[in-house]
Amino acid sequence: MKIAVDAMGGDYAPEEVVLGAIEAVKAYKYDVVLVGDEKKIRKVMADHGAEESERLTIVHAAEVIEMDEHPAQAIRKKKDASIVVATRLVKEGVCDAVVAPGSTGAAVTAALLGLGRIKGIERPCIATPIPSKKGVSVLLDSGANSDSKPKHLVQAAIMGTHYAKYIFNIESPKIGLLNIGAEASKGNELSQTTYPMLEATKTISFYGNIEGRDITEGIVDVVVCDGFVGNVILKFGEGIALFIMQLVKDSIRKGGILAKLGAMAVMPAFKHLKKRLDFTEYGGAPLLGVDGSFIICHGSSKAKTIRHAVRVAGELVEEDVVGHIRSSIEEEGQEDESEA
Amino acid sequence: MKIAVDAMGGDYAPEEVVLGAIEAVKAYKYDVVLVGDEKKIRKVMADHGAEESERLTIVHAAEVIEMDEHPAQAIRKKKDASIVVATRLVKEGVCDAVVAPGSTGAAVTAALLGLGRIKGIERPCIATPIPSKKGVSVLLDSGANSDSKPKHLVQAAIMGTHYAKYIFNIESPKIGLLNIGAEASKGNELSQTTYPMLEATKTISFYGNIEGRDITEGIVDVVVCDGFVGNVILKFGEGIALFIMQLVKDSIRKGGILAKLGAMAVMPAFKHLKKRLDFTEYGGAPLLGVDGSFIICHGSSKAKTIRHAVRVAGELVEEDVVGHIRSSIEEEGQEDESEA
C-alpha cells in the first residue's frame, strides 16, 4: 500500500514532513510517496541518511499552496501544487491515501475537486479524535463546513460510526447530538430538526442529546455538530490547555520549593493533556465523505504527527472505511436526494 | 438599595440562598429582600441566628418553579412563584434588582415577561465572565437565545461593552467576533454578515474576528457569539476543568511520593482554575437587555455565589448599566426597526 504525503504542506515542510515519512516506512508496513519539490526533498533525505527505495519514493510537484493564499482559488489555479498532485495519485490509483499537513481549506478543496464525494454524501466532514475520561471521542464536523443542515449531521453520524468502529475498535459507537439541553425539544433549529432524523437512522446507535460538558465525560463515542461549532470548540480546548500550562508554569516560578517540585512532578501529566487536546497527536483527522482516504494534519505538524498520520491513512484503507460509509449511505437511501 | 433574591431557586434552596443573603447584608451596603416560602426562609434564618431587620426582609411567595417544569409555561401559569414575585418587586419599584438562582430558562422568561426589554433591544443576552490569561473576558450570548441574527450580535456587542466598562472597569473594551478564522470573509453566514455591521457600530471598539483559542488568551475583553455556541463553549470549558481535576487526582493516586506531594501542591491552582471556569464564582451572569438589573446564578449556586451575585446586582444598579445600554441603542438608531 502506498500513502501519498504532501511534503510541502505545513509550517515545518519539507523537513519535518520528510522526516516523518522516513520514520513511517521504518515503523509501519505502508510505503510512502513524498510529493513536492524533488530537490528539496532529496536534500532532507540526505541530511537524515535516507535514500529513495521501493518503499520511499518521490514524485515531483513544482508548485506549493502558501498559507496566505485563498485555498479554493489556489487549488484551482495551481494544477501542479504538491497537494493537488498527491490527490491525483490517489484518484489515478497509483497511491491509496493522502496525508495533507497544512491549510485545512486547501486540503478540503483539493480532496473535493480531486476525489469527489462518495455517492449520496452532501458534505464531507473532518472527524477529530478528542480526549475524554473514557479514552477518545470523535468530534465531527470539526471544521470542513459551516451552516450544516440536518441531513449533513445525519450523514456525519453515519460516517463517524464507521470511523469509530473500524479505527478505534468500538463495536457499536454511541452517537451524541451536541446540544444545549438533554430533552429532544431543546436547542436551535438545526438540532431540533436533526434529533428525530437521527432517531430514525437505522445504521447508527443514537444516544440522544449531549451537552458541552459531556464531551470530556466520554458519555458517547461520536459527537455530531455543525462544523462552525466543532471548530470553535476544538480551538477553545487548545486554548484552555495552553492556559493551564501557563498556570502550572506560574506556580513553578512563584511557588515555594514544594510547589516547584510539585509542579514539576505533575508537569508530564499536563503536557500529556495538552497533547491529547491537540489532534495532531492522533495522527491527523480524516476528511470523511470524500471518495478516497484523506488525512488532514495541523499546519504545525512535526515528524511524529506525520508518522502517525501515515499509519492512520493505512488503517483507513485496510479497514475500507470509505466502502463501509458508501454501503450505509446506500442502505439509508440517502443517495436519492443528494443534490448539494 | 434593595436586591430581591429568589430564595427558592437552585439545587440548594432555600438553605444556601438564605445563607448567602445573610452574608451579603453583612459584607455589602445593599439590602436584601428574600422572596419565597416565608416559613422555610424564617427557619433557615433562625438556624443561622439571623433575624428580619430593615436590611434583610422577607416577601412571601407561595409557589416555586421546579427544575423539571417547562420554564415558559410554568412562569405564565404560576403568578405567585418566587421568581415571578421577585421580578414584580423590581417592576413595581419596591426593589432595584433581581438575583435568580436556578433554571436559566425560567429566569429568562420571568425577566422578559416581568420587566420587558430595553426599547430597541431585540434579544436579551446572558453575559458570562470567563477566565483568560489577562484576567476576565465576557462571553455573550452564553445561552439566552439560539439562532441569533446579525443584529442580535451587534446589540450584544453594545451591551457587553457597557458591562465590561462599568463592572470590570475597562475603559474601552475590545470586542471580538467569535469565528473560525481571522479574515473578515471567514465563517458562517451569521459571522460574515455580522462583521461589517460591527465595523460600522460607532459606540463599540471592534477588534475583529477571534478564534476559539484566543478566548483564554485574553486578546479581547468581550467575545460575541450566538447563544447556542456560547452555551456549548462554556459547558465544554466546565467539562475540561473537571477532566483536568481527575487527571490531577489520578496522579496523586497512582504516583510515587514526589508526584503525590507535587499534585497536592498544585491542587489549589487547579481548584482555582475550576472555579474560574465556573461562572457561579463571579457572582452569576447578568441578563443584559431586559429593562432592569437581573442576575442569573447557576442552579448549583451556594451561599458564596449568592453573596457575590448580590454585590454584582448592586453594582449594575449603581453604575446604571441599563441606562448606558439604552443610550447607546438610541444613539445607534437601533430602536427604529426593533420588531422581534
XYZ file of C-alpha atoms in Angstrom, chain A residues 70-71 130-135 143 145-147 149 178-181 185-191 211-217 226-229 231-244 246-248 251 258-266 269-270 272-273 276-277 298, chain B residues 70-71 130-135 143 145-147 149 178-181 185-191 211-217 226-229 231-244 246-248 251 258-266 269-270 272-273 276-277 298:
138
model
C -7.216 31.735 -0.869
C -7.465 27.930 -0.681
C -10.587 14.297 21.258
C -9.692 13.084 24.732
C -12.307 12.007 27.245
C -12.363 10.320 30.621
C -13.061 7.035 28.846
C -10.364 7.434 26.194
C -14.448 22.458 10.512
C -18.267 23.169 6.635
C -20.247 25.923 8.280
C -24.020 26.254 8.288
C -28.069 21.247 7.525
C -24.268 18.249 20.672
C -26.965 20.490 22.134
C -27.755 22.881 24.976
C -30.066 20.536 26.869
C -37.168 19.642 22.142
C -34.101 21.647 23.246
C -31.739 23.636 21.117
C -31.584 25.592 17.920
C -33.467 24.911 14.707
C -30.697 22.647 13.445
C -30.622 20.384 16.497
C -24.162 18.985 26.377
C -20.733 20.613 26.156
C -19.577 19.203 29.485
C -20.460 15.643 28.424
C -17.839 15.609 25.650
C -14.901 15.037 28.002
C -17.034 12.752 30.195
C -22.165 21.840 12.903
C -18.657 22.496 11.552
C -18.533 26.061 12.855
C -19.390 24.880 16.368
C -14.101 24.181 15.046
C -14.711 26.764 17.761
C -14.873 24.055 20.447
C -11.658 22.352 19.370
C -9.750 25.611 19.328
C -11.222 26.651 22.682
C -9.990 23.315 24.048
C -6.493 24.056 22.711
C -6.662 27.497 24.317
C -7.635 26.088 27.710
C -4.809 23.557 27.552
C -2.314 26.351 26.849
C -3.819 28.418 29.659
C -3.425 25.547 32.105
C 0.817 28.659 31.901
C -0.840 28.302 35.317
C 1.387 25.336 36.089
C 3.127 28.027 40.139
C 7.383 22.209 47.472
C 5.207 23.877 44.851
C 8.152 23.886 42.466
C 8.813 20.192 42.993
C 5.118 19.527 42.864
C 4.507 21.376 39.667
C 7.464 19.647 38.053
C 6.109 16.312 39.176
C 2.710 16.867 37.574
C 0.514 14.865 33.107
C -0.345 18.300 31.785
C 0.080 14.805 28.138
C -3.262 16.588 28.422
C -4.404 14.923 23.970
C -6.216 18.181 23.249
C -2.454 20.521 11.562
C -41.312 23.756 31.147
C -39.942 27.212 32.043
C -14.730 33.717 31.790
C -11.077 33.477 32.786
C -8.280 34.491 30.463
C -4.539 34.979 30.719
C -5.180 38.692 31.156
C -7.919 38.343 33.796
C -27.330 30.853 26.327
C -31.096 32.573 22.721
C -30.310 30.185 19.907
C -30.290 31.052 16.207
C -29.328 37.061 13.917
C -16.033 34.557 17.619
C -15.249 32.929 14.290
C -13.267 30.146 12.621
C -10.667 32.406 11.008
C -14.601 36.861 4.835
C -14.311 33.768 7.066
C -17.012 31.891 8.863
C -20.657 31.037 8.598
C -23.445 33.225 7.218
C -24.045 34.807 10.622
C -20.446 35.887 11.191
C -10.827 32.127 17.117
C -11.674 29.691 19.881
C -8.125 29.558 21.215
C -7.984 33.367 21.517
C -10.707 33.431 24.215
C -8.406 32.319 27.023
C -5.532 34.362 25.555
C -24.598 33.052 19.027
C -26.202 31.786 22.252
C -26.070 28.134 21.203
C -22.341 28.385 20.516
C -23.551 27.792 25.840
C -21.757 24.822 24.300
C -18.372 26.502 24.794
C -18.987 27.364 28.445
C -20.085 23.846 29.272
C -17.188 22.354 27.332
C -14.888 24.546 29.432
C -16.504 23.223 32.614
C -16.044 19.676 31.316
C -12.364 20.211 30.585
C -11.814 21.661 34.056
C -13.439 18.595 35.622
C -11.382 16.330 33.395
C -8.179 18.060 34.499
C -9.487 13.995 37.601
C -6.081 13.771 35.922
C -4.528 15.535 38.904
C -1.586 11.361 39.501
C 7.019 13.027 44.905
C 4.101 13.008 42.489
C 1.699 12.809 45.426
C 3.307 15.779 47.160
C 3.545 17.572 43.872
C -0.039 17.046 42.890
C -1.185 18.182 46.320
C 0.961 21.288 45.977
C -0.604 22.293 42.673
C -4.126 26.140 41.436
C -6.416 23.708 39.669
C -8.802 27.841 41.341
C -8.957 27.170 37.609
C -12.616 30.391 37.290
C -14.248 28.248 34.625
C -26.165 28.600 38.250
